[in-house]
Structures are given as structure tokens and as C-alpha cells.
PDB file of C-alpha atoms in Angstrom:
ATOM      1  CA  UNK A   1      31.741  95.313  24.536  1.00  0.00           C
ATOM      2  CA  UNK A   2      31.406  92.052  23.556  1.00  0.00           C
ATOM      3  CA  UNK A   3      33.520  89.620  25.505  1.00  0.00           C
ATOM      4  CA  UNK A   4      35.698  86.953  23.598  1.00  0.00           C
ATOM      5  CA  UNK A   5      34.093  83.727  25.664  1.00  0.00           C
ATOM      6  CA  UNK A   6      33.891  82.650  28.936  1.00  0.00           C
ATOM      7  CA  UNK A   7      36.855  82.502  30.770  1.00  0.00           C
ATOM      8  CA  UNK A   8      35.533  80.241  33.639  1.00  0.00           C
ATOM      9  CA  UNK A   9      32.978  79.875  35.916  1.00  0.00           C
ATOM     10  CA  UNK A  10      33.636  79.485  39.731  1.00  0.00           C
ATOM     11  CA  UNK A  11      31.126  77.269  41.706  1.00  0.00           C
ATOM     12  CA  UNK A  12      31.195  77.067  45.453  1.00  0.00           C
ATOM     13  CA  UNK A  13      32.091  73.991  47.150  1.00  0.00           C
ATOM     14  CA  UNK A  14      31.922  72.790  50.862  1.00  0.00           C
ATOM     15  CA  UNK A  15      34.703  69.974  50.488  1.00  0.00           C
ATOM     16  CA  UNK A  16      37.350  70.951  47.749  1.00  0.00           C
ATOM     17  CA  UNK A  17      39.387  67.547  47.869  1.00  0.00           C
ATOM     18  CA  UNK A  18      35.593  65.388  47.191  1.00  0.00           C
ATOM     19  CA  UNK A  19      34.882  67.875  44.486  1.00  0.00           C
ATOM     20  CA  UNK A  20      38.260  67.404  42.760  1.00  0.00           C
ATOM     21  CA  UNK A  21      37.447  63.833  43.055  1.00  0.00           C
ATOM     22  CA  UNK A  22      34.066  64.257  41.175  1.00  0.00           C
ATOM     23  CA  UNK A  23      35.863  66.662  38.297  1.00  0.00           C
ATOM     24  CA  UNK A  24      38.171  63.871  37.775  1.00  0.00           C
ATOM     25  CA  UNK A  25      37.342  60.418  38.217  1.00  0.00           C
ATOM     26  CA  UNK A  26      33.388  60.763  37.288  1.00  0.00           C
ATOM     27  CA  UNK A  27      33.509  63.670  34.993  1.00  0.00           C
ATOM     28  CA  UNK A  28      36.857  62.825  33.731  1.00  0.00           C
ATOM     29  CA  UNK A  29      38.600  66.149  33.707  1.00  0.00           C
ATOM     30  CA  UNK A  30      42.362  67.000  35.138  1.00  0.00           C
ATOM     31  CA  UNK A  31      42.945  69.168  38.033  1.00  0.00           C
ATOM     32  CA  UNK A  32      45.923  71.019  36.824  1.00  0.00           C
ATOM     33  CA  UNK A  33      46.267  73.778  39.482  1.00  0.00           C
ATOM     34  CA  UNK A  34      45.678  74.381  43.050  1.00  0.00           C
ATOM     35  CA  UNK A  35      45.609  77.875  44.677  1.00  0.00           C
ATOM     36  CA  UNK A  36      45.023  79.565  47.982  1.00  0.00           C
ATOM     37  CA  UNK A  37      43.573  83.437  47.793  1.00  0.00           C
ATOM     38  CA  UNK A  38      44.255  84.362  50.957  1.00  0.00           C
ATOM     39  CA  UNK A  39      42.399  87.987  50.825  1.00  0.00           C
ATOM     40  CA  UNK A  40      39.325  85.947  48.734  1.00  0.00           C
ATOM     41  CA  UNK A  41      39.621  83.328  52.038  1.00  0.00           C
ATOM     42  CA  UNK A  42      39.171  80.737  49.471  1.00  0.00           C
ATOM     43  CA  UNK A  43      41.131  77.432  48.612  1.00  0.00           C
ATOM     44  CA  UNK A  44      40.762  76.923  44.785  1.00  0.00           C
ATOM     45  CA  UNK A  45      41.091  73.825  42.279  1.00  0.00           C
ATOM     46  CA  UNK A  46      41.270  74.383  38.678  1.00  0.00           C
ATOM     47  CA  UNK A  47      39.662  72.389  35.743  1.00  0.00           C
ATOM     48  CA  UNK A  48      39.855  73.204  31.832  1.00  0.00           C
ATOM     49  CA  UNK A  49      36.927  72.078  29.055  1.00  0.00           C
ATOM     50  CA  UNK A  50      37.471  73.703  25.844  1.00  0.00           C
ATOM     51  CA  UNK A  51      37.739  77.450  26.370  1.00  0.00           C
ATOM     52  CA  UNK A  52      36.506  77.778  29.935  1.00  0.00           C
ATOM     53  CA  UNK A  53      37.895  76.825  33.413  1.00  0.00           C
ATOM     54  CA  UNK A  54      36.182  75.303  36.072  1.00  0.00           C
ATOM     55  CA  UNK A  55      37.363  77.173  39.382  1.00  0.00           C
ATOM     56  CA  UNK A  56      35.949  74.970  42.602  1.00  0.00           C
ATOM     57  CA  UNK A  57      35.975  77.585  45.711  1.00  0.00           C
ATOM     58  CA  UNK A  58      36.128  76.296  49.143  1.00  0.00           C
ATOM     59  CA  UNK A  59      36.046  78.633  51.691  1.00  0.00           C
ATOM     60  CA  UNK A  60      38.678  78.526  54.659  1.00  0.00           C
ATOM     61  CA  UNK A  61      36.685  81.332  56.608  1.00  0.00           C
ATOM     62  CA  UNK A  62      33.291  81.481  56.972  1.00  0.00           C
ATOM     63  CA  UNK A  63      33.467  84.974  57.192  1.00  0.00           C
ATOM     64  CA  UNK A  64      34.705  85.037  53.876  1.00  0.00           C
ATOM     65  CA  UNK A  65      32.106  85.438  50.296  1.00  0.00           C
ATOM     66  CA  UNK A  66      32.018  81.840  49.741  1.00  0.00           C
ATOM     67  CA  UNK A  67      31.652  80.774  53.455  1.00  0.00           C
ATOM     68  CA  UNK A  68      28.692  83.663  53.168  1.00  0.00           C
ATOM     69  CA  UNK A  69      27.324  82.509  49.958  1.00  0.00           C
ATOM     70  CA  UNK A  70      27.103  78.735  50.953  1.00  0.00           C
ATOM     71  CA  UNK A  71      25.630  79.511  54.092  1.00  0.00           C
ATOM     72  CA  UNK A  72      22.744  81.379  52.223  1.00  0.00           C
ATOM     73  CA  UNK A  73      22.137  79.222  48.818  1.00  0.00           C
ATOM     74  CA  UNK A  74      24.352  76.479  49.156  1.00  0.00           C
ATOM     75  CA  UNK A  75      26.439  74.901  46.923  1.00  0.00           C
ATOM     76  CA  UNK A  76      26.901  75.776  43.744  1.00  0.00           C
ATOM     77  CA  UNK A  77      27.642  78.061  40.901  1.00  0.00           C
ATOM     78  CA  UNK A  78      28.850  81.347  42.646  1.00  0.00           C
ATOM     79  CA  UNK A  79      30.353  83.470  39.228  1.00  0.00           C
ATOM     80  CA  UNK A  80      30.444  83.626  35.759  1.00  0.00           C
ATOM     81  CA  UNK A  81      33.664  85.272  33.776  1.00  0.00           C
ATOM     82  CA  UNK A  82      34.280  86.320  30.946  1.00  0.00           C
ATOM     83  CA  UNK A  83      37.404  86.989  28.917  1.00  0.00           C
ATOM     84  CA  UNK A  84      37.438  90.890  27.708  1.00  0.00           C
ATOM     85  CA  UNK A  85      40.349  92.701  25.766  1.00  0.00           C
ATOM     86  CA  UNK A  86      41.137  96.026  27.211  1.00  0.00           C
ATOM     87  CA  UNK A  87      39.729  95.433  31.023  1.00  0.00           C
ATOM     88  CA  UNK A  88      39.756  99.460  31.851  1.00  0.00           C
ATOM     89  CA  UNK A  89      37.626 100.425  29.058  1.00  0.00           C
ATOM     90  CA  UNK A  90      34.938  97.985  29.406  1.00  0.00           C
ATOM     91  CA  UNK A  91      34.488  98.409  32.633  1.00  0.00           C
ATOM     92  CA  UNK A  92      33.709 101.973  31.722  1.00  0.00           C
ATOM     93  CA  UNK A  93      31.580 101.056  28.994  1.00  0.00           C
ATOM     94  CA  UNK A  94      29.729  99.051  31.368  1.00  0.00           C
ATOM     95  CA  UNK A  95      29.684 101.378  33.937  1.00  0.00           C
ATOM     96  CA  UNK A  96      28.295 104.522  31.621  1.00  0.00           C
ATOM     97  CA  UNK A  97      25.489 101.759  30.893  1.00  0.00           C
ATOM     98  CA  UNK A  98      23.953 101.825  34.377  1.00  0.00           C
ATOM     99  CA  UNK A  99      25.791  98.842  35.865  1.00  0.00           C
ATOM    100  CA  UNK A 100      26.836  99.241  39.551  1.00  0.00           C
ATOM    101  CA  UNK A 101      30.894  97.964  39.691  1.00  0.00           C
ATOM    102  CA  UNK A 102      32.466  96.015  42.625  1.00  0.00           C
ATOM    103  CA  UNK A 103      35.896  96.995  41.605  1.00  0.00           C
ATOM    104  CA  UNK A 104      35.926 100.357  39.725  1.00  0.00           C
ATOM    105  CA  UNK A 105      39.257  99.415  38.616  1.00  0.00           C
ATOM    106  CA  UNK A 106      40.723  96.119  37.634  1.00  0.00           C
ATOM    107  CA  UNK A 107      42.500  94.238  40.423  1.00  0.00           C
ATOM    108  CA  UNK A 108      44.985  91.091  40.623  1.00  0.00           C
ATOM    109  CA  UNK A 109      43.347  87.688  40.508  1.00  0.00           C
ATOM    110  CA  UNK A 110      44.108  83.996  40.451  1.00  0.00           C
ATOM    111  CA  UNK A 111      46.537  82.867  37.950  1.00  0.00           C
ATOM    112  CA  UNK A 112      47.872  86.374  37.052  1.00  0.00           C
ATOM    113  CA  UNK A 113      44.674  87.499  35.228  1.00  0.00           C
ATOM    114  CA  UNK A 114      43.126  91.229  35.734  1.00  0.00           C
ATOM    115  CA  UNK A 115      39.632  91.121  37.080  1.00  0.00           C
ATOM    116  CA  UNK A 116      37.163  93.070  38.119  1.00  0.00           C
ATOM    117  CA  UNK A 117      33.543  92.233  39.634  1.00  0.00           C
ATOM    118  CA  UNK A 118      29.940  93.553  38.403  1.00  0.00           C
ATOM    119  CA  UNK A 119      27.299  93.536  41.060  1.00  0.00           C
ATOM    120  CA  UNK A 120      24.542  91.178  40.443  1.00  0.00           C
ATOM    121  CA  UNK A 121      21.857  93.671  41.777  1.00  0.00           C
ATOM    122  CA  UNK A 122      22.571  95.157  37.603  1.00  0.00           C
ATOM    123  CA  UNK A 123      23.065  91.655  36.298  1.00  0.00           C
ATOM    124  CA  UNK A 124      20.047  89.617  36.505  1.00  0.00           C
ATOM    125  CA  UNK A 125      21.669  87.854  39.810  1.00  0.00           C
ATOM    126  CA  UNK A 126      24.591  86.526  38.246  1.00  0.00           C
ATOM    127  CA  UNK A 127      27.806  87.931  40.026  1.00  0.00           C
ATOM    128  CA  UNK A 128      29.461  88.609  36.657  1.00  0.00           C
ATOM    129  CA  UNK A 129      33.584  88.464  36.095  1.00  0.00           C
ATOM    130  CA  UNK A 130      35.635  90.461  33.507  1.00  0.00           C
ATOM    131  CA  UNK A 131      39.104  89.351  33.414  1.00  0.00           C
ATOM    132  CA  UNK A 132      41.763  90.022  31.027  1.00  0.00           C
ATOM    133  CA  UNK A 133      44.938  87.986  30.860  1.00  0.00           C
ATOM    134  CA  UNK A 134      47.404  91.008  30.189  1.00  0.00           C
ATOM    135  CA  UNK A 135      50.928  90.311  28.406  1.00  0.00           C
ATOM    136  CA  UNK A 136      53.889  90.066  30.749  1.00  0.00           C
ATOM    137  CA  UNK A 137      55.800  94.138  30.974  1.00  0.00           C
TER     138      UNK A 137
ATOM    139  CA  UNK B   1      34.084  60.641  29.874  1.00  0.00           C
ATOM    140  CA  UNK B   2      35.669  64.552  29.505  1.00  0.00           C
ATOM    141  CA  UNK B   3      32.845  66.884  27.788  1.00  0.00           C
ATOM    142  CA  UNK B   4      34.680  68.791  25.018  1.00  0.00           C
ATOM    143  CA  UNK B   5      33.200  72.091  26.093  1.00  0.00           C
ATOM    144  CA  UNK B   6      30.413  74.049  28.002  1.00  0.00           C
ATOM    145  CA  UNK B   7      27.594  74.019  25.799  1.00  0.00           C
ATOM    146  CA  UNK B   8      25.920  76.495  27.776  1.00  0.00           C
ATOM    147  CA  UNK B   9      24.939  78.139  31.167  1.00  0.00           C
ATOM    148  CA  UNK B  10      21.504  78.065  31.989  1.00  0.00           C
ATOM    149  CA  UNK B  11      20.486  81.162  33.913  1.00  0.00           C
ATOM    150  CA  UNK B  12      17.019  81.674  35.534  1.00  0.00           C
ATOM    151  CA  UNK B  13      15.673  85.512  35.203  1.00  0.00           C
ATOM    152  CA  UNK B  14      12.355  87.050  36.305  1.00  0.00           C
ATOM    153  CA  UNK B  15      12.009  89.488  33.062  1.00  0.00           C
ATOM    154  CA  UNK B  16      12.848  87.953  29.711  1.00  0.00           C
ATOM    155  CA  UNK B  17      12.797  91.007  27.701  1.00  0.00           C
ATOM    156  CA  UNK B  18      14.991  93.348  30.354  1.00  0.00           C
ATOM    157  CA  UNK B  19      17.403  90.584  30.230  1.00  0.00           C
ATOM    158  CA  UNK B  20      17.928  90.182  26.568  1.00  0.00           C
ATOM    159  CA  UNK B  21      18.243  94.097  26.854  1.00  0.00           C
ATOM    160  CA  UNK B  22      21.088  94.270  29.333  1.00  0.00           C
ATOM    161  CA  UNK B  23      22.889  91.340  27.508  1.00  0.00           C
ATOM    162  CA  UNK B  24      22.498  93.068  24.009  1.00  0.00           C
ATOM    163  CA  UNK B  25      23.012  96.855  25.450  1.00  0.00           C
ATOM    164  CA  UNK B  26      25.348  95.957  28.207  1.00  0.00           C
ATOM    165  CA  UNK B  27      27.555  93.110  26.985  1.00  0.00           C
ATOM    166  CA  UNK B  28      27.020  93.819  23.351  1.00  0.00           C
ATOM    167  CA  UNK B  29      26.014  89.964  22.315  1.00  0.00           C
ATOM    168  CA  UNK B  30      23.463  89.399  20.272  1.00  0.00           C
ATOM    169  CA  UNK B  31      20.134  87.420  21.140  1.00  0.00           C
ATOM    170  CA  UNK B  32      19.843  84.394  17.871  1.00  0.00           C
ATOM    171  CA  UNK B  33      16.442  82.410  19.034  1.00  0.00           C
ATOM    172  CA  UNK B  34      13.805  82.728  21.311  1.00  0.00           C
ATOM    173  CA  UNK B  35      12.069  79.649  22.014  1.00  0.00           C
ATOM    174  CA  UNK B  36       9.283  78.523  24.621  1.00  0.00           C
ATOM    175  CA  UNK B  37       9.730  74.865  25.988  1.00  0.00           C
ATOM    176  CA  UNK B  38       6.065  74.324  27.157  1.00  0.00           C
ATOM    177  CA  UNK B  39       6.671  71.254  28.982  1.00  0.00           C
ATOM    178  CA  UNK B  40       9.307  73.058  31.126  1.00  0.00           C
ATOM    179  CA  UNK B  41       7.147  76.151  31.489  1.00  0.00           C
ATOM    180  CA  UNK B  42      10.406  78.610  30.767  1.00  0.00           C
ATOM    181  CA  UNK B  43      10.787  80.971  27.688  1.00  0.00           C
ATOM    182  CA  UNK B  44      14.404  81.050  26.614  1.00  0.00           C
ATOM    183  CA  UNK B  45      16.598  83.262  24.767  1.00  0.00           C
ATOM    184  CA  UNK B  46      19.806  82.515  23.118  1.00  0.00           C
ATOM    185  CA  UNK B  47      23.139  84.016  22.728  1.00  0.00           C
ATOM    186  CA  UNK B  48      26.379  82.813  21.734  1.00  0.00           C
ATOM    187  CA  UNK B  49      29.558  84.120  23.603  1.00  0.00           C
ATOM    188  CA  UNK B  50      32.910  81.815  22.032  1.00  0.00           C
ATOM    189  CA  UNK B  51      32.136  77.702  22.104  1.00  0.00           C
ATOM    190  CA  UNK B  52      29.271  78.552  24.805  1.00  0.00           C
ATOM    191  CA  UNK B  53      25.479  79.628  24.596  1.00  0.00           C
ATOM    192  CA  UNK B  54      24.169  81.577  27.170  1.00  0.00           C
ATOM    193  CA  UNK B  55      20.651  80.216  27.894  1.00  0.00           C
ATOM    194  CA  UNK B  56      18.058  82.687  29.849  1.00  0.00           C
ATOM    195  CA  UNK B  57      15.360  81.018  30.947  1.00  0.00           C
ATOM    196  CA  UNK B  58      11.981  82.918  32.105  1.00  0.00           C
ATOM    197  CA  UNK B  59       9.364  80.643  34.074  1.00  0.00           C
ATOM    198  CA  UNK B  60       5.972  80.986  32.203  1.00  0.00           C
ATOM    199  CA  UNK B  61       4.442  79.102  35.181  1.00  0.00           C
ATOM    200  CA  UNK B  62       5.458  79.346  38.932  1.00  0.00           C
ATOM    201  CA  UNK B  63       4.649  75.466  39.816  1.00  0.00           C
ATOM    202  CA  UNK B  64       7.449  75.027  36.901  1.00  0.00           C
ATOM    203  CA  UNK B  65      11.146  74.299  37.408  1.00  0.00           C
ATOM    204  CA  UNK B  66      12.375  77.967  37.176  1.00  0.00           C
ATOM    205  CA  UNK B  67       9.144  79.256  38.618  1.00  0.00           C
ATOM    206  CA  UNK B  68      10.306  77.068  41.591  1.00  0.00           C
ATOM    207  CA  UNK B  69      13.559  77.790  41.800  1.00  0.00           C
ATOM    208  CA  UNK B  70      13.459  81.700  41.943  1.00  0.00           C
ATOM    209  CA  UNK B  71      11.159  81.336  44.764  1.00  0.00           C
ATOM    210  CA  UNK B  72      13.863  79.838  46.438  1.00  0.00           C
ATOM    211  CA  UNK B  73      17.445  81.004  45.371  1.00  0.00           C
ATOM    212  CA  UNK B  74      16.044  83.900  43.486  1.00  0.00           C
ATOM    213  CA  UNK B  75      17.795  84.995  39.712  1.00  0.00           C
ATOM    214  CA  UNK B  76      21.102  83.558  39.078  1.00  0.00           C
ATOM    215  CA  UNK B  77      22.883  80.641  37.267  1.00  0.00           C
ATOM    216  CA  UNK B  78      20.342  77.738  37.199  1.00  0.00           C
ATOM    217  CA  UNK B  79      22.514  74.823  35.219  1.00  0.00           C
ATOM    218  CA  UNK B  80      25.614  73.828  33.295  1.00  0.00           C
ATOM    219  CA  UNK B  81      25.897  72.075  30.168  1.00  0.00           C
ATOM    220  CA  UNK B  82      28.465  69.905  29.197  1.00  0.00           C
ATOM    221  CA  UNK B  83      29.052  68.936  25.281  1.00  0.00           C
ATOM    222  CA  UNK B  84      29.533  65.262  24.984  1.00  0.00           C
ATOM    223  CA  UNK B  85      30.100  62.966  22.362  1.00  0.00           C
ATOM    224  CA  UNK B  86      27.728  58.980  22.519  1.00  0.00           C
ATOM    225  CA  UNK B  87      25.669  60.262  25.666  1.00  0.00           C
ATOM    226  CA  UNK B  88      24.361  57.381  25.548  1.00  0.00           C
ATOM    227  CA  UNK B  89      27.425  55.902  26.746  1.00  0.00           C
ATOM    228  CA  UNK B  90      28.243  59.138  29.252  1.00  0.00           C
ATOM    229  CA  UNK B  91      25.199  58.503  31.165  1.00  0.00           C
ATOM    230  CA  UNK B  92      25.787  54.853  31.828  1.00  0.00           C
ATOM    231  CA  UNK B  93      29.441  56.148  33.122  1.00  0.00           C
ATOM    232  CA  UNK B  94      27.973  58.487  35.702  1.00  0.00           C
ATOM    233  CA  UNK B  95      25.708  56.139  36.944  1.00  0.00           C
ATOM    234  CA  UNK B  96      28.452  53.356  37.603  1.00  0.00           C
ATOM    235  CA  UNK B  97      30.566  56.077  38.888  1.00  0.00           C
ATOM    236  CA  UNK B  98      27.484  56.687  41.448  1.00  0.00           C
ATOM    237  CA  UNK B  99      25.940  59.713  40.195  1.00  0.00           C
ATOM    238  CA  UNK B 100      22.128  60.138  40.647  1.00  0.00           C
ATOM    239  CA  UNK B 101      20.562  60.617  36.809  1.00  0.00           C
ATOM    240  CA  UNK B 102      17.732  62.787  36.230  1.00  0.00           C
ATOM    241  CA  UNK B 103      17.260  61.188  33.184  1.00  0.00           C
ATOM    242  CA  UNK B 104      17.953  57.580  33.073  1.00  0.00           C
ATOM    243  CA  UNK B 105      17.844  57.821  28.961  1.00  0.00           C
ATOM    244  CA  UNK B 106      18.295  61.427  26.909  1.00  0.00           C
ATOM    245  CA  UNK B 107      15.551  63.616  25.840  1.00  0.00           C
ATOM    246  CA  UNK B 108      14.859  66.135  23.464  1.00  0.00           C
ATOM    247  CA  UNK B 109      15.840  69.761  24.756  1.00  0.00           C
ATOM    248  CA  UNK B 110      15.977  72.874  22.929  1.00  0.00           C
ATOM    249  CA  UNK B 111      17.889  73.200  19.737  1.00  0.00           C
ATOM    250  CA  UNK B 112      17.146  69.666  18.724  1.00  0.00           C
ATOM    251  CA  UNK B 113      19.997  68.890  21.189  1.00  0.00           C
ATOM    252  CA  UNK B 114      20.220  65.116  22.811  1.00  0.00           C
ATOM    253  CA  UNK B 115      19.829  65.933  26.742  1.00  0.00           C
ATOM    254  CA  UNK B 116      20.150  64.852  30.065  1.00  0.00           C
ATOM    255  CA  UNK B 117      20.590  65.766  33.972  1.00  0.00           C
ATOM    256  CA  UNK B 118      22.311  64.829  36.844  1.00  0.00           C
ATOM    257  CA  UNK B 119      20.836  65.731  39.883  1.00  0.00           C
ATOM    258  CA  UNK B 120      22.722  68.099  41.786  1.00  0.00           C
ATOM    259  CA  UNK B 121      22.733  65.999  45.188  1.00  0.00           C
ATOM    260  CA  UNK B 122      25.565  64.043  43.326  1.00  0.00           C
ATOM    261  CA  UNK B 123      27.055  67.153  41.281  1.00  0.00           C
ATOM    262  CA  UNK B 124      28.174  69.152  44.281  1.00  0.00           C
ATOM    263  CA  UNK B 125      24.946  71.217  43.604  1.00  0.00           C
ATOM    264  CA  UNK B 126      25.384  72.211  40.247  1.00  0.00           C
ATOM    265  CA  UNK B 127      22.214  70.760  38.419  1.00  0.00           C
ATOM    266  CA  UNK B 128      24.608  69.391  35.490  1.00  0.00           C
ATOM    267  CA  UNK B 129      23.106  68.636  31.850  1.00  0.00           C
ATOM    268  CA  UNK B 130      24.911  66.370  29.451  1.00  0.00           C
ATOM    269  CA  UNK B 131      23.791  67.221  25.682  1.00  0.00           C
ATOM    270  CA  UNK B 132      24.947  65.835  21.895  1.00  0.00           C
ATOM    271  CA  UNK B 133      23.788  67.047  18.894  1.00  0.00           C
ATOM    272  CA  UNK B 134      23.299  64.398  16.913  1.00  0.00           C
ATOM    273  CA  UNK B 135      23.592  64.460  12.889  1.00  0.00           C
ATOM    274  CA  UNK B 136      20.413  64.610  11.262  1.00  0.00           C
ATOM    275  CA  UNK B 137      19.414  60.917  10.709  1.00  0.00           C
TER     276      UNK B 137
END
């Protein structure tokens, strides 16, 4: 399938506002978006470095899969994307290739993009993204 | 400082060769160098996916780094990478901007790549690496 790069990779922090502090004035990066998922229970920041986003998670549930996932490993990186053209069909090819799916079909993500979630059980332990941004209707 | 890309993700896997498998058969990349780092006790294997390497590291040793860390997080994504330019100089700015350094001066890492860490107490746990490739002198 070959995707075209990695479209971001979304690491789990406990205090979003101190992490968008560390992206910016240490690392030197610019915080150009800030979202709420409300179904994801996650507060989000957004960084850009060359082709890939940063995504910062914080949870505002701990009942939520970043509340979960900090509680068990802590901090750190929670996902891995990466930028596919035609969403449906790779998830098919991936699918026919043993991999187990979290979304059998693409859903709605943060900033518009379609996205849909491998399980890590058939990807080495890395919860693995494919998103597609698809071209306005 | 802003890197000017990901340079890679480091991930940590338990079986080298089933890995490069469901990266080549699954995702379709294509695995460029294989490469054992004896003083970190991993075996790595390249890929490329747009500006960013994918690095999978297998722990030849369990007292090792990776050996270590699979005991206690299991597989997953192990490190990030940031491309700098004058690392040199990056370091020095993460340490005045309080960051904890791994490496107080760079090393040699794989690729012939200039590299250091930052220790993931200051990185919001993300074990960050800063690498240059310098021009042949």
C-alpha cells in the first residue's frame, strides 16, 4: 500500500498547556491549533515539522484511551499515522493481509481528515493511523 | 532551535525478521539497511516512508536499552528523532532552556548520523534524539 509519509504522530500528555510550553519555547515549534474530541475525551494541541504533525493528547476523562493509556505506560508516544491515498481500499488491503482493524471503515477525525485505526496486537505494538485528507464535495 | 523534520521513529520489536515482514508485506515499504549497533545491543532495520526513517530496533541482549524497555512497556514506539542543523549549538539550547541531556556532547549513531538524547523526564516522556548529518569532512 505504501503510505505517502507520516502524517503525525500523537503522544500522550498529562498537562497539555506545560507540553505546549515545551513544543514551543524549548523545542521551538508553533502551536497552530487547538482542538477538543469530545467522543476521543481528549484535549489536543497541534505542532508541524516538515511533513508530520505533532498531536499532544491530554485526556479530560480518565475513562477515556488516553486517560487509560497513561495510567498503564505513562506518558508518551500513544500513535503513529500515516498519510494513505484512497483510505477504503487500503484498509482492505490491509485487512486481506491478516491485520485485525479498529474501524473497518474510515471515520471522521481531527482537522477534517478520514481515519481509521489498526490494532497493535497485528502491528508490532504500535497503534497504527491511516488517514486520508479527502478533497472538499 | 525548530528541527526541520522527523528523522525517524525508533520502534522497539521482539522479532526483527516478522517485523520487516509485516512492514514490507503489510505496508508495502521497503527495508534499505540492516545494521547491528553492538554497543546498544539492538539490531535495526531501515525503511524510508516520505522525509522520515522508520527505525526497528531488536534487543540482542536483555540487560540492553531495548532489552530493558520491552520488559517494561512491552513493543511499541521507543524514540523520536528530530533533524537539526549545528547540534552542537541545539544541545547547549536545551540545556539552558532546562532540559536534562543524555548526552552532554553528540555521538556517533547509526548512519554516520551526529546524535544525541534528551532524557524523557524533561521531554514529557518521549525519549527525544537530536541528530545532523554532517558533510563528509
Amino acid at each position: 500500500m505504501i503510505p505517502t509519509h507520516i502524517e503525525h504522530i500523537g503522544i500522550a500528555v498529562k498537562d497539555l498547556e506545560a507540553s505546549i510550553k515545551y513544543y514551543e519555547d524549548t523545542l521551538g515549534m508553533k502551536c497552530y491549533a487547538i482542538e477538543e474530541v469530545k467522543d476521543q475525551k481528549v484535549k489536543t494541541a497541534f505542532f508541524k515539522v516538515g511533513q508530520t504533525k505533532i498531536e499532544l493528547l491530554e485526556s479530560t476523562d480518565p475513562s477515556g484511551p488516553i486517560g487509560k493509556f497513561i495510567e498503564k505506560k505513562g506518558e508518551g508516544m500513544h500513535h503513529m499515522a500515516f498519510a494513505v491515498n484512497n483510505i477504503e481500499e487500503k484498509l482492505q488491503t490491509v485487512k486481506e493481509r491478516g491485520v485485525r482493524l479498529i474501524n473497518e471503515t474510515p471515520r471522521k477525525g481531527a482537522e477534517g481528515l478520514q481515519i481509521a485505526f489498526l490494532h497493535p496486537k497485528s502491528t508490532n505494538g504500535v497503534l497504527t493511523e491511516l488517514c486520508e485528507k479527502k478533497e472538499e464535495q
